Each structure stands twice: as structure tokens, then as C-alpha cells.
């Protein structure tokens, strides 16, 4: 149930209550008590949603929850400035992404959040702007997630919450669950050229807790329509789950993501669906 549903229920209930009042003018005291009780219940429901809701971490990949739960850190770290309190509740620090839950209460709002590798860095790894998070007397629970590009596991990272007062609050997030031992970025730099002068260059194979992925460069704009890139893990074949890319002139850069299946031997099969050419790349 969200706030909109509560508002609709409240409006409908008020309509019927006032209808009852008009039909029972001799019993106004009892009905007034009913009305006040109803408003109190709505307020308590809304309060409970803010206290207990929005505790789910954003999901960046395909790992089962039973795997993730061993690496989600319960931090519950509290910092205060300008009569505004921020609680960093939970966090998951993976290769190339981070997710966290937090709450804000007090005088000012959170208007932006930045993710940095070092506190001295002027340019963040990623950022969110245009936020307006926080409530005066109760906790406003929220969650966030950032993706970024790195060839190594970054630990710790720093989250800076910018307030509408002009000040900010920074938290250090350091993984203590051993995710760094489960993640790896393997350079490949394997270029495959096809008969029609199209090519793809596989740059890296990334092994994260949430997903496996490959980074690529190519001159094929509609790459998903032309190429079929599958991953073999211990000789079992898996299709990609998602992909993304950006283009700058004739250069296309992007990545394909796969489910994180445990295994010892990894290889990629690249099929050009137009020319029927096939290439195998061994990862390890």
C-alpha cells in the first residue's frame, strides 16, 4: 500500500462519514470521534510505511538473493549536520556498481548524491541530481544505486549527500564480506574482423557478484542484430541477458551482461548472423 492508495481510501471514507453525519445529526459527537480515529489510523499507517518501507536494495544483476544476502552489509551509520540526520542503513559494494539504503529526517532535504573513489577527486564516478529526499519529523526512507567503469575492485568508496542548506554529509563504504576475492576483470583485447570489414574487439571479461559481462568496441551500430555473442561455462551455453552501448561517430562501445554461473572454464562464441562466420575466444 502506498501513499496514493491511502489518500484514495481516506477520501472515500470521508465521503461516507460526512454522509452519515448529515443523516444522523443527533449523534454528532460519536461520529466526530470516529472521524478523528480514522484520521489517526491513516497517519499511523503512513508513518509505519516511512519507518519500515523502502528497505530494498536496487538490483543490478542476476545473482540469487541467497548469494547476495551474505554480502549485504548492515551499517546503520548515523551522521548529522544543520539539524538534519542521515542514516546509511545497508550497502552492497560490487565490481562496477554499488547499492545502498538510507533515511533522511530533519530540517533540510537531500538534493544530490555523489559517488567518489577518493574524497579529493573533483569529478565523481557517478552522481544523482534533482532529488528532494527528507521529512521534518519522521524518517524518509530511500534507496540508491550507481554503476561505473573500473578495471579493478574499488574498496572503499565514498557517498556524499548534498543538502538543500548547502552543506553535505559523506560516508565511507568499505566492503568487509570478501567480495573482492569473488570479482575479477580479465583483459582480452581480442579483435575479430569479418568478411564485410565489420569488426568487434572484446576488451575485458568482467566477473562480478551480480553478473558477468564483456566490454567491447565495434564499428557495427546495430550490433545486437548482426552478432550473436554467447558465453560457455564448463561447456554449457548461455545467452546474454542484456546489453548497452553508446556511439561516437563510427565507433560503438558497450557491454553484454550474463548470469553469474559458477564454473572453471569460460569461453565466448561470436557468430556473425549475416556472414555465418564464427569465432571462439577462450577467457580462461
PDB file of C-alpha atoms in Angstrom:
ATOM      1  CA  UNK A   1       0.000   0.000   0.000  1.00  0.00           C
ATOM      2  CA  UNK A   2       1.435   3.416  -0.906  1.00  0.00           C
ATOM      3  CA  UNK A   3       0.523   6.990  -0.012  1.00  0.00           C
ATOM      4  CA  UNK A   4      -1.687   7.435  -3.084  1.00  0.00           C
ATOM      5  CA  UNK A   5      -3.810   4.404  -2.155  1.00  0.00           C
ATOM      6  CA  UNK A   6      -4.121   5.714   1.402  1.00  0.00           C
ATOM      7  CA  UNK A   7      -5.258   9.101   0.099  1.00  0.00           C
ATOM      8  CA  UNK A   8      -7.934   7.489  -2.109  1.00  0.00           C
ATOM      9  CA  UNK A   9      -9.177   5.355   0.813  1.00  0.00           C
ATOM     10  CA  UNK A  10      -9.272   8.416   3.060  1.00  0.00           C
ATOM     11  CA  UNK A  11     -11.284  10.491   0.556  1.00  0.00           C
ATOM     12  CA  UNK A  12     -13.817   7.680   0.035  1.00  0.00           C
ATOM     13  CA  UNK A  13     -14.132   7.094   3.783  1.00  0.00           C
ATOM     14  CA  UNK A  14     -14.595  10.808   4.499  1.00  0.00           C
ATOM     15  CA  UNK A  15     -17.352  10.962   1.904  1.00  0.00           C
ATOM     16  CA  UNK A  16     -19.297   8.197   3.651  1.00  0.00           C
ATOM     17  CA  UNK A  17     -18.612   9.626   7.119  1.00  0.00           C
ATOM     18  CA  UNK A  18     -19.962  13.049   6.181  1.00  0.00           C
ATOM     19  CA  UNK A  19     -22.956  11.359   4.578  1.00  0.00           C
ATOM     20  CA  UNK A  20     -23.612   9.561   7.866  1.00  0.00           C
ATOM     21  CA  UNK A  21     -23.248  12.858   9.756  1.00  0.00           C
ATOM     22  CA  UNK A  22     -25.887  14.505   7.593  1.00  0.00           C
ATOM     23  CA  UNK A  23     -28.277  11.615   8.200  1.00  0.00           C
ATOM     24  CA  UNK A  24     -27.591  11.405  11.966  1.00  0.00           C
ATOM     25  CA  UNK A  25     -27.305  14.969  13.257  1.00  0.00           C
ATOM     26  CA  UNK A  26     -28.276  13.915  16.809  1.00  0.00           C
ATOM     27  CA  UNK A  27     -25.198  11.683  17.181  1.00  0.00           C
ATOM     28  CA  UNK A  28     -22.508  14.126  16.026  1.00  0.00           C
ATOM     29  CA  UNK A  29     -20.196  13.530  18.999  1.00  0.00           C
ATOM     30  CA  UNK A  30     -19.824   9.807  18.330  1.00  0.00           C
ATOM     31  CA  UNK A  31     -19.309  10.377  14.618  1.00  0.00           C
ATOM     32  CA  UNK A  32     -16.700  13.089  15.293  1.00  0.00           C
ATOM     33  CA  UNK A  33     -14.766  10.595  17.427  1.00  0.00           C
ATOM     34  CA  UNK A  34     -14.985   8.084  14.557  1.00  0.00           C
ATOM     35  CA  UNK A  35     -13.647  10.704  12.156  1.00  0.00           C
ATOM     36  CA  UNK A  36     -10.711  11.637  14.389  1.00  0.00           C
ATOM     37  CA  UNK A  37      -9.893   7.962  14.971  1.00  0.00           C
ATOM     38  CA  UNK A  38      -9.901   7.318  11.250  1.00  0.00           C
ATOM     39  CA  UNK A  39      -7.525  10.223  10.578  1.00  0.00           C
ATOM     40  CA  UNK A  40      -5.205   8.936  13.332  1.00  0.00           C
ATOM     41  CA  UNK A  41      -5.147   5.448  11.786  1.00  0.00           C
ATOM     42  CA  UNK A  42      -4.265   6.901   8.369  1.00  0.00           C
ATOM     43  CA  UNK A  43      -1.452   8.927   9.928  1.00  0.00           C
ATOM     44  CA  UNK A  44      -0.058   5.881  11.743  1.00  0.00           C
ATOM     45  CA  UNK A  45      -0.186   3.778   8.590  1.00  0.00           C
ATOM     46  CA  UNK A  46       1.689   6.444   6.659  1.00  0.00           C
ATOM     47  CA  UNK A  47       4.216   6.728   9.498  1.00  0.00           C
ATOM     48  CA  UNK A  48       4.807   2.969   9.560  1.00  0.00           C
ATOM     49  CA  UNK A  49       5.425   2.931   5.800  1.00  0.00           C
ATOM     50  CA  UNK A  50       8.103   5.562   6.197  1.00  0.00           C
ATOM     51  CA  UNK A  51       9.736   3.757   9.105  1.00  0.00           C
ATOM     52  CA  UNK A  52       9.737   0.265   7.650  1.00  0.00           C
ATOM     53  CA  UNK A  53       9.382   0.775   3.906  1.00  0.00           C
ATOM     54  CA  UNK A  54      11.899   1.314   1.100  1.00  0.00           C
ATOM     55  CA  UNK A  55      14.445  -1.087   2.551  1.00  0.00           C
ATOM     56  CA  UNK A  56      15.105  -2.997  -0.671  1.00  0.00           C
ATOM     57  CA  UNK A  57      18.439  -2.548  -2.395  1.00  0.00           C
ATOM     58  CA  UNK A  58      18.351  -1.804  -6.143  1.00  0.00           C
ATOM     59  CA  UNK A  59      19.195  -4.936  -8.117  1.00  0.00           C
ATOM     60  CA  UNK A  60      21.956  -4.516 -10.705  1.00  0.00           C
ATOM     61  CA  UNK A  61      22.191  -8.056 -11.947  1.00  0.00           C
ATOM     62  CA  UNK A  62      21.075 -11.653 -11.856  1.00  0.00           C
ATOM     63  CA  UNK A  63      22.595 -13.205  -8.733  1.00  0.00           C
ATOM     64  CA  UNK A  64      20.153 -15.113  -6.478  1.00  0.00           C
ATOM     65  CA  UNK A  65      19.116 -13.365  -3.272  1.00  0.00           C
ATOM     66  CA  UNK A  66      20.606 -16.198  -1.215  1.00  0.00           C
ATOM     67  CA  UNK A  67      24.017 -15.293  -2.682  1.00  0.00           C
ATOM     68  CA  UNK A  68      23.635 -11.541  -2.229  1.00  0.00           C
ATOM     69  CA  UNK A  69      22.455 -11.719   1.378  1.00  0.00           C
ATOM     70  CA  UNK A  70      25.888 -12.884   2.537  1.00  0.00           C
ATOM     71  CA  UNK A  71      27.458  -9.698   1.149  1.00  0.00           C
ATOM     72  CA  UNK A  72      24.908  -7.038   2.114  1.00  0.00           C
ATOM     73  CA  UNK A  73      26.373  -5.005   4.966  1.00  0.00           C
ATOM     74  CA  UNK A  74      24.116  -3.732   7.760  1.00  0.00           C
ATOM     75  CA  UNK A  75      25.799  -0.419   8.555  1.00  0.00           C
ATOM     76  CA  UNK A  76      23.234   1.755  10.383  1.00  0.00           C
ATOM     77  CA  UNK A  77      25.718   4.629  10.481  1.00  0.00           C
ATOM     78  CA  UNK A  78      24.241   7.998  11.513  1.00  0.00           C
ATOM     79  CA  UNK A  79      25.604  11.450  10.715  1.00  0.00           C
ATOM     80  CA  UNK A  80      24.044  14.853  11.436  1.00  0.00           C
ATOM     81  CA  UNK A  81      24.583  18.401  10.214  1.00  0.00           C
ATOM     82  CA  UNK A  82      22.349  21.503  10.010  1.00  0.00           C
ATOM     83  CA  UNK A  83      19.694  19.825  12.144  1.00  0.00           C
ATOM     84  CA  UNK A  84      19.389  17.080   9.507  1.00  0.00           C
ATOM     85  CA  UNK A  85      20.121  13.411  10.170  1.00  0.00           C
ATOM     86  CA  UNK A  86      21.099  10.857   7.532  1.00  0.00           C
ATOM     87  CA  UNK A  87      21.281   7.159   8.357  1.00  0.00           C
ATOM     88  CA  UNK A  88      23.166   4.897   5.960  1.00  0.00           C
ATOM     89  CA  UNK A  89      21.460   1.587   6.646  1.00  0.00           C
ATOM     90  CA  UNK A  90      22.614  -1.124   4.229  1.00  0.00           C
ATOM     91  CA  UNK A  91      25.041  -1.357   1.322  1.00  0.00           C
ATOM     92  CA  UNK A  92      26.354  -3.793  -1.286  1.00  0.00           C
ATOM     93  CA  UNK A  93      29.667  -2.961  -2.987  1.00  0.00           C
ATOM     94  CA  UNK A  94      30.185  -4.999  -6.158  1.00  0.00           C
ATOM     95  CA  UNK A  95      32.539  -4.718  -9.114  1.00  0.00           C
ATOM     96  CA  UNK A  96      31.454  -1.619 -11.050  1.00  0.00           C
ATOM     97  CA  UNK A  97      28.305  -0.922  -9.029  1.00  0.00           C
ATOM     98  CA  UNK A  98      27.116  -0.032  -5.554  1.00  0.00           C
ATOM     99  CA  UNK A  99      23.661  -0.009  -3.976  1.00  0.00           C
ATOM    100  CA  UNK A 100      22.540   1.293  -0.600  1.00  0.00           C
ATOM    101  CA  UNK A 101      19.518   2.196   1.528  1.00  0.00           C
ATOM    102  CA  UNK A 102      19.336   5.316   3.653  1.00  0.00           C
ATOM    103  CA  UNK A 103      16.925   7.587   5.521  1.00  0.00           C
ATOM    104  CA  UNK A 104      16.742  11.363   5.935  1.00  0.00           C
ATOM    105  CA  UNK A 105      14.976  13.348   8.649  1.00  0.00           C
ATOM    106  CA  UNK A 106      15.238  16.924   9.861  1.00  0.00           C
ATOM    107  CA  UNK A 107      15.210  20.478   8.602  1.00  0.00           C
ATOM    108  CA  UNK A 108      16.747  20.141   5.118  1.00  0.00           C
ATOM    109  CA  UNK A 109      16.418  17.864   2.101  1.00  0.00           C
ATOM    110  CA  UNK A 110      18.931  15.746   0.198  1.00  0.00           C
ATOM    111  CA  UNK A 111      19.130  17.305  -3.285  1.00  0.00           C
ATOM    112  CA  UNK A 112      22.018  15.311  -4.811  1.00  0.00           C
ATOM    113  CA  UNK A 113      24.297  12.329  -4.139  1.00  0.00           C
ATOM    114  CA  UNK A 114      27.810  11.759  -5.487  1.00  0.00           C
ATOM    115  CA  UNK A 115      29.918   8.598  -5.573  1.00  0.00           C
ATOM    116  CA  UNK A 116      33.697   9.073  -5.404  1.00  0.00           C
ATOM    117  CA  UNK A 117      36.763   6.865  -5.398  1.00  0.00           C
ATOM    118  CA  UNK A 118      38.678   9.364  -3.263  1.00  0.00           C
ATOM    119  CA  UNK A 119      37.451  12.322  -1.250  1.00  0.00           C
ATOM    120  CA  UNK A 120      39.950  14.553  -3.064  1.00  0.00           C
ATOM    121  CA  UNK A 121      38.528  13.750  -6.524  1.00  0.00           C
ATOM    122  CA  UNK A 122      36.800  16.701  -8.181  1.00  0.00           C
ATOM    123  CA  UNK A 123      34.912  14.515 -10.648  1.00  0.00           C
ATOM    124  CA  UNK A 124      32.697  11.767  -9.166  1.00  0.00           C
ATOM    125  CA  UNK A 125      32.442   8.249 -10.541  1.00  0.00           C
ATOM    126  CA  UNK A 126      28.696   8.828 -10.807  1.00  0.00           C
ATOM    127  CA  UNK A 127      26.048  11.143  -9.392  1.00  0.00           C
ATOM    128  CA  UNK A 128      22.315  11.768  -8.910  1.00  0.00           C
ATOM    129  CA  UNK A 129      20.802  15.242  -9.060  1.00  0.00           C
ATOM    130  CA  UNK A 130      17.353  16.765  -8.795  1.00  0.00           C
ATOM    131  CA  UNK A 131      16.485  14.867  -5.601  1.00  0.00           C
ATOM    132  CA  UNK A 132      14.236  16.108  -2.811  1.00  0.00           C
ATOM    133  CA  UNK A 133      14.503  13.490  -0.066  1.00  0.00           C
ATOM    134  CA  UNK A 134      13.721  14.075   3.611  1.00  0.00           C
ATOM    135  CA  UNK A 135      10.910  14.765   6.087  1.00  0.00           C
ATOM    136  CA  UNK A 136      10.851  17.075   9.068  1.00  0.00           C
ATOM    137  CA  UNK A 137       9.693  14.854  11.907  1.00  0.00           C
ATOM    138  CA  UNK A 138       9.871  11.290  10.575  1.00  0.00           C
ATOM    139  CA  UNK A 139      12.407   9.289   8.574  1.00  0.00           C
ATOM    140  CA  UNK A 140      12.128   9.403   4.801  1.00  0.00           C
ATOM    141  CA  UNK A 141      13.483   6.040   3.652  1.00  0.00           C
ATOM    142  CA  UNK A 142      15.040   5.707   0.235  1.00  0.00           C
ATOM    143  CA  UNK A 143      17.488   3.657  -1.821  1.00  0.00           C
ATOM    144  CA  UNK A 144      20.100   4.404  -4.451  1.00  0.00           C
ATOM    145  CA  UNK A 145      22.353   2.632  -6.902  1.00  0.00           C
ATOM    146  CA  UNK A 146      25.321   3.650  -9.030  1.00  0.00           C
ATOM    147  CA  UNK A 147      27.102   1.946 -11.919  1.00  0.00           C
ATOM    148  CA  UNK A 148      30.589   2.957 -13.041  1.00  0.00           C
ATOM    149  CA  UNK A 149      33.530   1.696 -15.096  1.00  0.00           C
ATOM    150  CA  UNK A 150      36.624   0.346 -13.408  1.00  0.00           C
ATOM    151  CA  UNK A 151      39.151  -2.361 -14.258  1.00  0.00           C
ATOM    152  CA  UNK A 152      39.633  -3.166 -10.583  1.00  0.00           C
ATOM    153  CA  UNK A 153      37.508  -3.680  -7.495  1.00  0.00           C
ATOM    154  CA  UNK A 154      37.246  -0.302  -5.744  1.00  0.00           C
ATOM    155  CA  UNK A 155      37.139  -0.563  -1.968  1.00  0.00           C
ATOM    156  CA  UNK A 156      36.358   1.683  -0.135  1.00  0.00           C
ATOM    157  CA  UNK A 157      34.079   4.137  -1.930  1.00  0.00           C
ATOM    158  CA  UNK A 158      32.573   7.395  -0.673  1.00  0.00           C
ATOM    159  CA  UNK A 159      28.953   8.583  -0.839  1.00  0.00           C
ATOM    160  CA  UNK A 160      28.405  12.332  -0.424  1.00  0.00           C
ATOM    161  CA  UNK A 161      24.860  13.575   0.265  1.00  0.00           C
ATOM    162  CA  UNK A 162      24.348  17.234  -0.654  1.00  0.00           C
ATOM    163  CA  UNK A 163      21.736  19.094   1.400  1.00  0.00           C
ATOM    164  CA  UNK A 164      19.488  21.999   0.439  1.00  0.00           C
ATOM    165  CA  UNK A 165      21.280  24.019   3.147  1.00  0.00           C
ATOM    166  CA  UNK A 166      24.459  23.983   1.049  1.00  0.00           C
ATOM    167  CA  UNK A 167      26.364  21.600   3.303  1.00  0.00           C
ATOM    168  CA  UNK A 168      26.976  17.883   2.770  1.00  0.00           C
ATOM    169  CA  UNK A 169      27.467  14.595   4.629  1.00  0.00           C
ATOM    170  CA  UNK A 170      29.927  11.930   3.457  1.00  0.00           C
ATOM    171  CA  UNK A 171      30.018   8.220   4.308  1.00  0.00           C
ATOM    172  CA  UNK A 172      32.846   5.789   3.658  1.00  0.00           C
ATOM    173  CA  UNK A 173      31.602   2.414   2.422  1.00  0.00           C
ATOM    174  CA  UNK A 174      34.106  -0.399   2.791  1.00  0.00           C
ATOM    175  CA  UNK A 175      33.251  -3.993   1.972  1.00  0.00           C
ATOM    176  CA  UNK A 176      34.083  -6.416   4.776  1.00  0.00           C
ATOM    177  CA  UNK A 177      32.486  -9.529   3.273  1.00  0.00           C
ATOM    178  CA  UNK A 178      35.224 -10.577   0.847  1.00  0.00           C
ATOM    179  CA  UNK A 179      33.574  -9.649  -2.464  1.00  0.00           C
ATOM    180  CA  UNK A 180      36.993  -8.618  -3.808  1.00  0.00           C
ATOM    181  CA  UNK A 181      38.000 -12.311  -3.837  1.00  0.00           C
ATOM    182  CA  UNK A 182      34.937 -13.155  -5.952  1.00  0.00           C
ATOM    183  CA  UNK A 183      35.357 -10.428  -8.584  1.00  0.00           C
ATOM    184  CA  UNK A 184      37.810 -10.124 -11.443  1.00  0.00           C
ATOM    185  CA  UNK A 185      38.326  -8.079 -14.610  1.00  0.00           C
ATOM    186  CA  UNK A 186      40.284 -10.062 -17.229  1.00  0.00           C
ATOM    187  CA  UNK A 187      41.827  -8.125 -20.155  1.00  0.00           C
ATOM    188  CA  UNK A 188      41.329  -9.887 -23.507  1.00  0.00           C
ATOM    189  CA  UNK A 189      41.842  -7.309 -26.293  1.00  0.00           C
ATOM    190  CA  UNK A 190      40.751  -9.845 -28.927  1.00  0.00           C
ATOM    191  CA  UNK A 191      39.738  -8.318 -32.278  1.00  0.00           C
ATOM    192  CA  UNK A 192      37.532 -10.286 -34.650  1.00  0.00           C
ATOM    193  CA  UNK A 193      37.237  -8.987 -38.251  1.00  0.00           C
ATOM    194  CA  UNK A 194      34.581 -10.259 -40.636  1.00  0.00           C
ATOM    195  CA  UNK A 195      34.398 -10.505 -44.445  1.00  0.00           C
ATOM    196  CA  UNK A 196      32.418  -7.279 -44.825  1.00  0.00           C
ATOM    197  CA  UNK A 197      35.044  -5.272 -42.859  1.00  0.00           C
ATOM    198  CA  UNK A 198      32.880  -5.196 -39.774  1.00  0.00           C
ATOM    199  CA  UNK A 199      34.736  -5.963 -36.575  1.00  0.00           C
ATOM    200  CA  UNK A 200      34.336  -6.325 -32.835  1.00  0.00           C
ATOM    201  CA  UNK A 201      37.074  -6.026 -30.253  1.00  0.00           C
ATOM    202  CA  UNK A 202      36.451  -7.769 -26.939  1.00  0.00           C
ATOM    203  CA  UNK A 203      38.263  -5.646 -24.352  1.00  0.00           C
ATOM    204  CA  UNK A 204      37.596  -7.300 -21.000  1.00  0.00           C
ATOM    205  CA  UNK A 205      35.664 -10.087 -19.342  1.00  0.00           C
ATOM    206  CA  UNK A 206      34.250  -8.892 -16.004  1.00  0.00           C
ATOM    207  CA  UNK A 207      33.324 -11.335 -13.278  1.00  0.00           C
ATOM    208  CA  UNK A 208      31.150  -9.625 -10.670  1.00  0.00           C
ATOM    209  CA  UNK A 209      28.932 -10.946  -7.906  1.00  0.00           C
ATOM    210  CA  UNK A 210      25.757  -9.750  -9.662  1.00  0.00           C
ATOM    211  CA  UNK A 211      26.644 -10.606 -13.250  1.00  0.00           C
ATOM    212  CA  UNK A 212      29.305 -11.476 -15.810  1.00  0.00           C
ATOM    213  CA  UNK A 213      29.904  -9.033 -18.642  1.00  0.00           C
ATOM    214  CA  UNK A 214      32.119  -8.299 -21.611  1.00  0.00           C
ATOM    215  CA  UNK A 215      33.192  -4.815 -22.726  1.00  0.00           C
ATOM    216  CA  UNK A 216      33.605  -4.256 -26.450  1.00  0.00           C
ATOM    217  CA  UNK A 217      34.384  -1.794 -29.227  1.00  0.00           C
ATOM    218  CA  UNK A 218      32.986  -2.194 -32.736  1.00  0.00           C
ATOM    219  CA  UNK A 219      32.060  -0.433 -35.969  1.00  0.00           C
ATOM    220  CA  UNK A 220      28.686  -2.235 -36.063  1.00  0.00           C
ATOM    221  CA  UNK A 221      25.916   0.101 -34.912  1.00  0.00           C
ATOM    222  CA  UNK A 222      23.114  -2.492 -34.861  1.00  0.00           C
ATOM    223  CA  UNK A 223      25.411  -4.997 -33.191  1.00  0.00           C
ATOM    224  CA  UNK A 224      22.654  -6.987 -31.475  1.00  0.00           C
ATOM    225  CA  UNK A 225      21.024  -7.686 -34.861  1.00  0.00           C
ATOM    226  CA  UNK A 226      24.288  -8.659 -36.555  1.00  0.00           C
ATOM    227  CA  UNK A 227      26.229 -10.548 -33.869  1.00  0.00           C
ATOM    228  CA  UNK A 228      25.227 -13.320 -31.500  1.00  0.00           C
ATOM    229  CA  UNK A 229      27.648 -13.497 -28.552  1.00  0.00           C
ATOM    230  CA  UNK A 230      27.191 -16.433 -26.194  1.00  0.00           C
ATOM    231  CA  UNK A 231      29.198 -17.497 -23.182  1.00  0.00           C
ATOM    232  CA  UNK A 232      30.217 -21.092 -22.479  1.00  0.00           C
ATOM    233  CA  UNK A 233      30.803 -22.007 -18.842  1.00  0.00           C
ATOM    234  CA  UNK A 234      32.196 -25.536 -18.418  1.00  0.00           C
ATOM    235  CA  UNK A 235      30.885 -26.260 -21.952  1.00  0.00           C
ATOM    236  CA  UNK A 236      27.321 -25.154 -21.133  1.00  0.00           C
ATOM    237  CA  UNK A 237      25.951 -22.396 -23.383  1.00  0.00           C
ATOM    238  CA  UNK A 238      24.282 -19.218 -22.058  1.00  0.00           C
ATOM    239  CA  UNK A 239      22.749 -16.256 -23.913  1.00  0.00           C
ATOM    240  CA  UNK A 240      23.294 -12.662 -22.812  1.00  0.00           C
ATOM    241  CA  UNK A 241      20.631 -11.196 -20.561  1.00  0.00           C
ATOM    242  CA  UNK A 242      21.071  -7.533 -21.507  1.00  0.00           C
ATOM    243  CA  UNK A 243      23.327  -5.143 -23.337  1.00  0.00           C
ATOM    244  CA  UNK A 244      24.025  -1.441 -23.669  1.00  0.00           C
ATOM    245  CA  UNK A 245      26.124   0.721 -25.954  1.00  0.00           C
ATOM    246  CA  UNK A 246      26.962   4.266 -26.997  1.00  0.00           C
ATOM    247  CA  UNK A 247      28.329   5.530 -30.302  1.00  0.00           C
ATOM    248  CA  UNK A 248      30.759   8.282 -31.232  1.00  0.00           C
ATOM    249  CA  UNK A 249      30.911   8.556 -34.989  1.00  0.00           C
ATOM    250  CA  UNK A 250      31.839   5.156 -36.385  1.00  0.00           C
ATOM    251  CA  UNK A 251      32.966   3.771 -33.006  1.00  0.00           C
ATOM    252  CA  UNK A 252      30.483   1.820 -30.909  1.00  0.00           C
ATOM    253  CA  UNK A 253      31.326   0.969 -27.293  1.00  0.00           C
ATOM    254  CA  UNK A 254      29.291  -1.089 -24.877  1.00  0.00           C
ATOM    255  CA  UNK A 255      28.850  -4.294 -22.931  1.00  0.00           C
ATOM    256  CA  UNK A 256      26.886  -7.548 -22.843  1.00  0.00           C
ATOM    257  CA  UNK A 257      25.767  -8.964 -19.481  1.00  0.00           C
ATOM    258  CA  UNK A 258      25.239 -12.615 -18.482  1.00  0.00           C
ATOM    259  CA  UNK A 259      24.034 -14.528 -15.459  1.00  0.00           C
ATOM    260  CA  UNK A 260      26.842 -15.239 -12.959  1.00  0.00           C
ATOM    261  CA  UNK A 261      27.087 -19.029 -13.260  1.00  0.00           C
ATOM    262  CA  UNK A 262      29.889 -20.686 -11.290  1.00  0.00           C
ATOM    263  CA  UNK A 263      32.436 -22.584 -13.338  1.00  0.00           C
ATOM    264  CA  UNK A 264      36.111 -23.225 -14.064  1.00  0.00           C
ATOM    265  CA  UNK A 265      36.346 -22.752 -17.838  1.00  0.00           C
ATOM    266  CA  UNK A 266      34.962 -19.795 -19.764  1.00  0.00           C
ATOM    267  CA  UNK A 267      34.883 -19.022 -23.468  1.00  0.00           C
ATOM    268  CA  UNK A 268      32.943 -16.777 -25.841  1.00  0.00           C
ATOM    269  CA  UNK A 269      31.360 -17.760 -29.153  1.00  0.00           C
ATOM    270  CA  UNK A 270      30.819 -14.881 -31.576  1.00  0.00           C
ATOM    271  CA  UNK A 271      28.559 -15.581 -34.547  1.00  0.00           C
ATOM    272  CA  UNK A 272      28.055 -13.110 -37.390  1.00  0.00           C
ATOM    273  CA  UNK A 273      24.466 -13.816 -38.378  1.00  0.00           C
ATOM    274  CA  UNK A 274      24.905 -12.094 -41.739  1.00  0.00           C
ATOM    275  CA  UNK A 275      28.035 -13.909 -42.963  1.00  0.00           C
ATOM    276  CA  UNK A 276      27.716 -17.007 -40.722  1.00  0.00           C
ATOM    277  CA  UNK A 277      31.326 -16.571 -39.578  1.00  0.00           C
ATOM    278  CA  UNK A 278      32.104 -17.902 -36.113  1.00  0.00           C
ATOM    279  CA  UNK A 279      34.926 -17.166 -33.690  1.00  0.00           C
ATOM    280  CA  UNK A 280      35.774 -18.749 -30.321  1.00  0.00           C
ATOM    281  CA  UNK A 281      37.635 -16.722 -27.677  1.00  0.00           C
ATOM    282  CA  UNK A 282      38.982 -18.519 -24.621  1.00  0.00           C
ATOM    283  CA  UNK A 283      38.711 -16.483 -21.431  1.00  0.00           C
ATOM    284  CA  UNK A 284      40.477 -18.819 -19.018  1.00  0.00           C
TER     285      UNK A 284
END
